[in-house]
mmCIF file of C-alpha atoms and ligand atoms in Angstrom:
data_model
loop_
_atom_site.group_PDB
_atom_site.id
_atom_site.type_symbol
_atom_site.label_atom_id
_atom_site.label_comp_id
_atom_site.label_asym_id
_atom_site.label_seq_id
_atom_site.Cartn_x
_atom_site.Cartn_y
_atom_site.Cartn_z
ATOM 1 C CA MET A 639 -33.226 12.901 -21.428
ATOM 2 C CA ARG A 640 -32.024 9.687 -19.745
ATOM 3 C CA ILE A 641 -29.145 10.432 -17.373
ATOM 4 C CA ALA A 642 -27.158 7.970 -15.256
ATOM 5 C CA ILE A 643 -24.337 8.424 -12.814
ATOM 6 C CA TYR A 644 -21.504 5.938 -12.367
ATOM 7 C CA PRO A 645 -20.081 6.648 -8.897
ATOM 8 C CA GLY A 646 -16.845 5.388 -7.369
ATOM 9 C CA SER A 647 -13.413 6.295 -6.063
ATOM 10 C CA PHE A 648 -11.576 5.657 -9.353
ATOM 11 C CA ASP A 649 -8.131 5.708 -7.666
ATOM 12 C CA PRO A 650 -7.111 5.420 -10.468
ATOM 13 C CA ILE A 651 -9.557 4.636 -13.272
ATOM 14 C CA HIS A 652 -8.688 1.312 -14.975
ATOM 15 C CA ASN A 653 -9.888 -0.646 -18.007
ATOM 16 C CA GLY A 654 -12.619 -2.451 -16.030
ATOM 17 C CA HIS A 655 -14.113 0.932 -15.062
ATOM 18 C CA MET A 656 -13.789 2.206 -18.624
ATOM 19 C CA ASP A 657 -15.566 -0.864 -19.967
ATOM 20 C CA ILE A 658 -18.534 -0.368 -17.599
ATOM 21 C CA ALA A 659 -18.634 3.368 -18.410
ATOM 22 C CA GLN A 660 -18.666 2.750 -22.171
ATOM 23 C CA ARG A 661 -21.368 0.115 -21.917
ATOM 24 C CA ALA A 662 -23.499 2.300 -19.630
ATOM 25 C CA ALA A 663 -23.015 5.256 -21.973
ATOM 26 C CA ASN A 664 -24.631 3.161 -24.723
ATOM 27 C CA LEU A 665 -27.748 2.741 -22.581
ATOM 28 C CA PHE A 666 -28.252 6.403 -21.581
ATOM 29 C CA ASP A 667 -28.285 9.813 -23.246
ATOM 30 C CA GLU A 668 -25.719 11.027 -20.754
ATOM 31 C CA LEU A 669 -23.425 9.267 -18.290
ATOM 32 C CA VAL A 670 -21.788 11.196 -15.467
ATOM 33 C CA LEU A 671 -18.776 9.404 -14.055
ATOM 34 C CA ALA A 672 -19.014 10.657 -10.478
ATOM 35 C CA ILE A 673 -15.807 10.665 -8.464
ATOM 36 C CA TYR A 674 -16.322 10.429 -4.751
ATOM 37 C CA ALA A 675 -13.972 12.951 -3.172
ATOM 38 C CA ARG A 676 -13.481 11.367 0.240
ATOM 39 C CA PRO A 677 -14.026 7.602 0.274
ATOM 40 C CA ASP A 678 -13.356 5.651 3.432
ATOM 41 C CA LYS A 679 -10.054 4.250 2.135
ATOM 42 C CA SER A 680 -6.521 5.450 1.642
ATOM 43 C CA LEU A 681 -5.995 7.140 -1.695
ATOM 44 C CA LEU A 682 -3.021 7.476 -4.019
ATOM 45 C CA PHE A 683 -4.443 10.341 -6.101
ATOM 46 C CA SER A 684 -6.221 13.524 -4.992
ATOM 47 C CA VAL A 685 -9.762 14.109 -6.187
ATOM 48 C CA GLU A 686 -8.469 16.681 -8.715
ATOM 49 C CA GLU A 687 -5.986 14.133 -10.100
ATOM 50 C CA ARG A 688 -8.612 11.372 -10.273
ATOM 51 C CA VAL A 689 -11.026 13.698 -12.070
ATOM 52 C CA SER A 690 -8.398 14.934 -14.507
ATOM 53 C CA LEU A 691 -7.255 11.383 -15.367
ATOM 54 C CA ALA A 692 -10.813 10.163 -15.873
ATOM 55 C CA GLN A 693 -11.663 13.224 -17.991
ATOM 56 C CA ARG A 694 -8.702 12.639 -20.249
ATOM 57 C CA VAL A 695 -9.244 8.895 -20.760
ATOM 58 C CA MET A 696 -13.009 9.263 -21.263
ATOM 59 C CA ALA A 697 -12.642 12.267 -23.624
ATOM 60 C CA PRO A 698 -13.419 10.197 -26.765
ATOM 61 C CA TYR A 699 -16.882 9.364 -25.433
ATOM 62 C CA ASP A 700 -19.185 12.264 -26.310
ATOM 63 C CA ASN A 701 -21.963 11.527 -23.839
ATOM 64 C CA VAL A 702 -19.700 10.896 -20.832
ATOM 65 C CA ARG A 703 -18.631 13.639 -18.464
ATOM 66 C CA VAL A 704 -16.701 13.443 -15.222
ATOM 67 C CA GLU A 705 -17.631 15.289 -12.017
ATOM 68 C CA PRO A 706 -16.340 15.147 -8.435
ATOM 69 C CA TYR A 707 -18.832 14.921 -5.593
ATOM 70 C CA ASP A 708 -19.102 14.717 -1.854
ATOM 71 C CA GLY A 709 -21.905 13.615 0.437
ATOM 72 C CA LEU A 710 -24.719 11.271 -0.471
ATOM 73 C CA THR A 711 -24.551 9.644 -3.910
ATOM 74 C CA VAL A 712 -28.347 9.761 -4.314
ATOM 75 C CA GLU A 713 -28.325 13.496 -3.556
ATOM 76 C CA PHE A 714 -25.714 14.046 -6.221
ATOM 77 C CA ALA A 715 -27.801 11.944 -8.630
ATOM 78 C CA ARG A 716 -30.863 14.027 -7.785
ATOM 79 C CA SER A 717 -29.003 17.287 -8.332
ATOM 80 C CA LEU A 718 -28.160 16.102 -11.852
ATOM 81 C CA ARG A 719 -31.709 14.821 -12.472
ATOM 82 C CA ALA A 720 -30.225 11.345 -13.027
ATOM 83 C CA GLN A 721 -32.690 8.456 -13.033
ATOM 84 C CA ALA A 722 -30.108 5.714 -12.587
ATOM 85 C CA LEU A 723 -27.011 4.857 -10.632
ATOM 86 C CA VAL A 724 -24.731 2.406 -12.415
ATOM 87 C CA ARG A 725 -22.395 0.014 -10.611
ATOM 88 C CA GLY A 726 -20.147 -2.774 -11.872
ATOM 89 C CA LEU A 727 -20.196 -6.315 -10.538
ATOM 90 C CA ARG A 728 -17.128 -8.523 -10.627
ATOM 91 C CA VAL A 729 -17.195 -11.404 -8.194
ATOM 92 C CA ILE A 730 -19.788 -12.677 -5.728
ATOM 93 C CA SER A 731 -18.236 -10.591 -2.953
ATOM 94 C CA ASP A 732 -19.124 -7.393 -4.864
ATOM 95 C CA PHE A 733 -22.748 -8.496 -4.961
ATOM 96 C CA GLU A 734 -23.279 -8.436 -1.219
ATOM 97 C CA ARG A 735 -21.933 -4.912 -0.860
ATOM 98 C CA GLU A 736 -23.736 -3.610 -3.938
ATOM 99 C CA TYR A 737 -26.991 -5.182 -2.790
ATOM 100 C CA GLN A 738 -26.759 -3.474 0.605
ATOM 101 C CA MET A 739 -25.878 -0.141 -0.958
ATOM 102 C CA ALA A 740 -28.664 -0.409 -3.536
ATOM 103 C CA LEU A 741 -31.270 -1.090 -0.839
ATOM 104 C CA MET A 742 -29.966 1.757 1.318
ATOM 105 C CA ASN A 743 -30.020 4.128 -1.648
ATOM 106 C CA GLN A 744 -33.546 2.977 -2.473
ATOM 107 C CA ARG A 745 -34.620 3.979 1.035
ATOM 108 C CA LEU A 746 -32.887 7.313 0.723
ATOM 109 C CA SER A 747 -34.377 8.081 -2.683
ATOM 110 C CA SER A 748 -36.853 6.017 -4.636
ATOM 111 C CA ALA A 749 -36.290 8.328 -7.615
ATOM 112 C CA VAL A 750 -32.908 6.766 -8.430
ATOM 113 C CA GLU A 751 -32.731 3.182 -9.674
ATOM 114 C CA THR A 752 -29.525 1.155 -9.211
ATOM 115 C CA ILE A 753 -28.426 -0.735 -12.300
ATOM 116 C CA CYS A 754 -25.578 -3.251 -12.015
ATOM 117 C CA LEU A 755 -23.665 -4.280 -15.102
ATOM 118 C CA MET A 756 -21.658 -7.505 -15.069
ATOM 119 C CA THR A 757 -17.960 -7.083 -15.658
ATOM 120 C CA SER A 758 -16.504 -8.250 -18.940
ATOM 121 C CA TYR A 759 -14.676 -11.549 -18.681
ATOM 122 C CA GLU A 760 -11.179 -10.072 -19.054
ATOM 123 C CA TYR A 761 -11.683 -7.567 -16.211
ATOM 124 C CA ALA A 762 -13.241 -9.882 -13.649
ATOM 125 C CA PHE A 763 -10.293 -9.675 -11.271
ATOM 126 C CA LEU A 764 -9.229 -6.100 -11.963
ATOM 127 C CA SER A 765 -9.395 -3.508 -9.182
ATOM 128 C CA SER A 766 -7.682 -0.177 -8.522
ATOM 129 C CA SER A 767 -6.000 -1.561 -5.410
ATOM 130 C CA LEU A 768 -4.579 -4.545 -7.319
ATOM 131 C CA VAL A 769 -3.369 -2.286 -10.138
ATOM 132 C CA LYS A 770 -1.499 -0.125 -7.589
ATOM 133 C CA GLU A 771 -0.090 -3.129 -5.749
ATOM 134 C CA VAL A 772 1.207 -4.826 -8.918
ATOM 135 C CA PHE A 773 2.629 -1.544 -10.230
ATOM 136 C CA ILE A 774 4.510 -0.798 -7.001
ATOM 137 C CA ALA A 775 5.932 -4.336 -7.035
ATOM 138 C CA GLY A 776 7.269 -3.749 -10.565
ATOM 139 C CA GLY A 777 4.690 -5.738 -12.534
ATOM 140 C CA ASP A 778 3.464 -4.810 -16.019
ATOM 141 C CA ILE A 779 0.050 -3.164 -15.714
ATOM 142 C CA SER A 780 -0.051 -1.784 -19.257
ATOM 143 C CA PRO A 781 -2.841 -4.193 -20.356
ATOM 144 C CA MET A 782 -4.976 -3.033 -17.416
ATOM 145 C CA VAL A 783 -4.914 0.760 -17.638
ATOM 146 C CA HIS A 784 -4.954 3.535 -20.242
ATOM 147 C CA PRO A 785 -1.409 4.797 -21.124
ATOM 148 C CA LEU A 786 -2.196 8.155 -19.436
ATOM 149 C CA VAL A 787 -2.936 6.341 -16.177
ATOM 150 C CA LEU A 788 0.278 4.358 -16.471
ATOM 151 C CA ALA A 789 2.195 7.616 -16.999
ATOM 152 C CA ALA A 790 0.533 9.188 -13.935
ATOM 153 C CA LEU A 791 1.507 6.178 -11.818
ATOM 154 C CA GLU A 792 5.090 6.406 -13.069
ATOM 155 C CA VAL A 793 5.277 10.108 -12.166
ATOM 156 C CA ARG A 794 3.817 9.383 -8.721
ATOM 157 C CA ASN A 795 6.312 6.559 -8.179
ATOM 158 C CA ARG A 796 9.264 8.811 -8.999
ATOM 159 C CA ALA A 797 8.063 11.589 -6.649
HETATM 160 P P1 ADP B 996 -15.743 2.082 -4.823
HETATM 161 O O1 ADP B 996 -14.764 2.971 -4.148
HETATM 162 O O2 ADP B 996 -17.158 2.575 -4.809
HETATM 163 O O3 ADP B 996 -15.611 0.598 -4.497
HETATM 164 P P2 ADP B 996 -14.320 1.768 -7.328
HETATM 165 O O4 ADP B 996 -13.664 2.963 -7.888
HETATM 166 O O5 ADP B 996 -13.444 0.701 -6.772
HETATM 167 O O6 ADP B 996 -15.412 2.246 -6.325
HETATM 168 O O7 ADP B 996 -15.307 1.160 -8.409
HETATM 169 C C1 ADP B 996 -16.421 1.876 -8.899
HETATM 170 C C2 ADP B 996 -17.424 0.899 -9.458
HETATM 171 O O8 ADP B 996 -16.825 0.170 -10.516
HETATM 172 C C3 ADP B 996 -17.938 -0.144 -8.469
HETATM 173 O O9 ADP B 996 -19.286 -0.438 -8.762
HETATM 174 C C4 ADP B 996 -17.074 -1.357 -8.758
HETATM 175 O O10 ADP B 996 -17.718 -2.557 -8.401
HETATM 176 C C5 ADP B 996 -16.938 -1.214 -10.262
HETATM 177 N N1 ADP B 996 -15.749 -1.903 -10.756
HETATM 178 C C6 ADP B 996 -14.480 -1.794 -10.315
HETATM 179 N N2 ADP B 996 -13.661 -2.600 -10.996
HETATM 180 C C7 ADP B 996 -14.432 -3.258 -11.913
HETATM 181 C C8 ADP B 996 -14.176 -4.251 -12.910
HETATM 182 N N3 ADP B 996 -12.959 -4.760 -13.098
HETATM 183 N N4 ADP B 996 -15.220 -4.676 -13.660
HETATM 184 C C9 ADP B 996 -16.456 -4.185 -13.443
HETATM 185 N N5 ADP B 996 -16.768 -3.257 -12.526
HETATM 186 C C10 ADP B 996 -15.769 -2.797 -11.764
#
């Protein structure tokens, strides 16, 4: 059984994340989209909300499940018996951070291999923070997120 985890904050999940998740799911028997509960950044959605949104938008993909986690990513990978940790690469600036994290994770656990997938052309400049910023400023983000995510942002904006 080949298992991979795809870790991140997913605040909220957007089409660039979904694209990486779908493509990774084609490479493994099971993909666990792992939602980091307490990242070192300000969040719009709670971990329960981020998990619920990701679960609903990824529901059509049979071999993808969504789990929250805390603590070390490699420990979470180990607990699931995952052999790989998938990350997405957009621009050069992502590379430096991903490279550092991959080497650190390699030191922490040689049992988990980091695999980076290149973004698809249309999502190269898509990020959760940009989605939130454009939405709050009144821009149309419907081509960038699943309709359920758009609805969740609208509810949050009205609250
Ligand atoms: P983090 O909080 O770890 O930066 P994110 O939720 O922002 O996590 O992203 C999770 C992963 O998805 C990261 O590897 C990130 O580089 C990748 N990612 C984010 N947006 C895109 C995109 N548009 N295309 C490809 N990969 C992406």
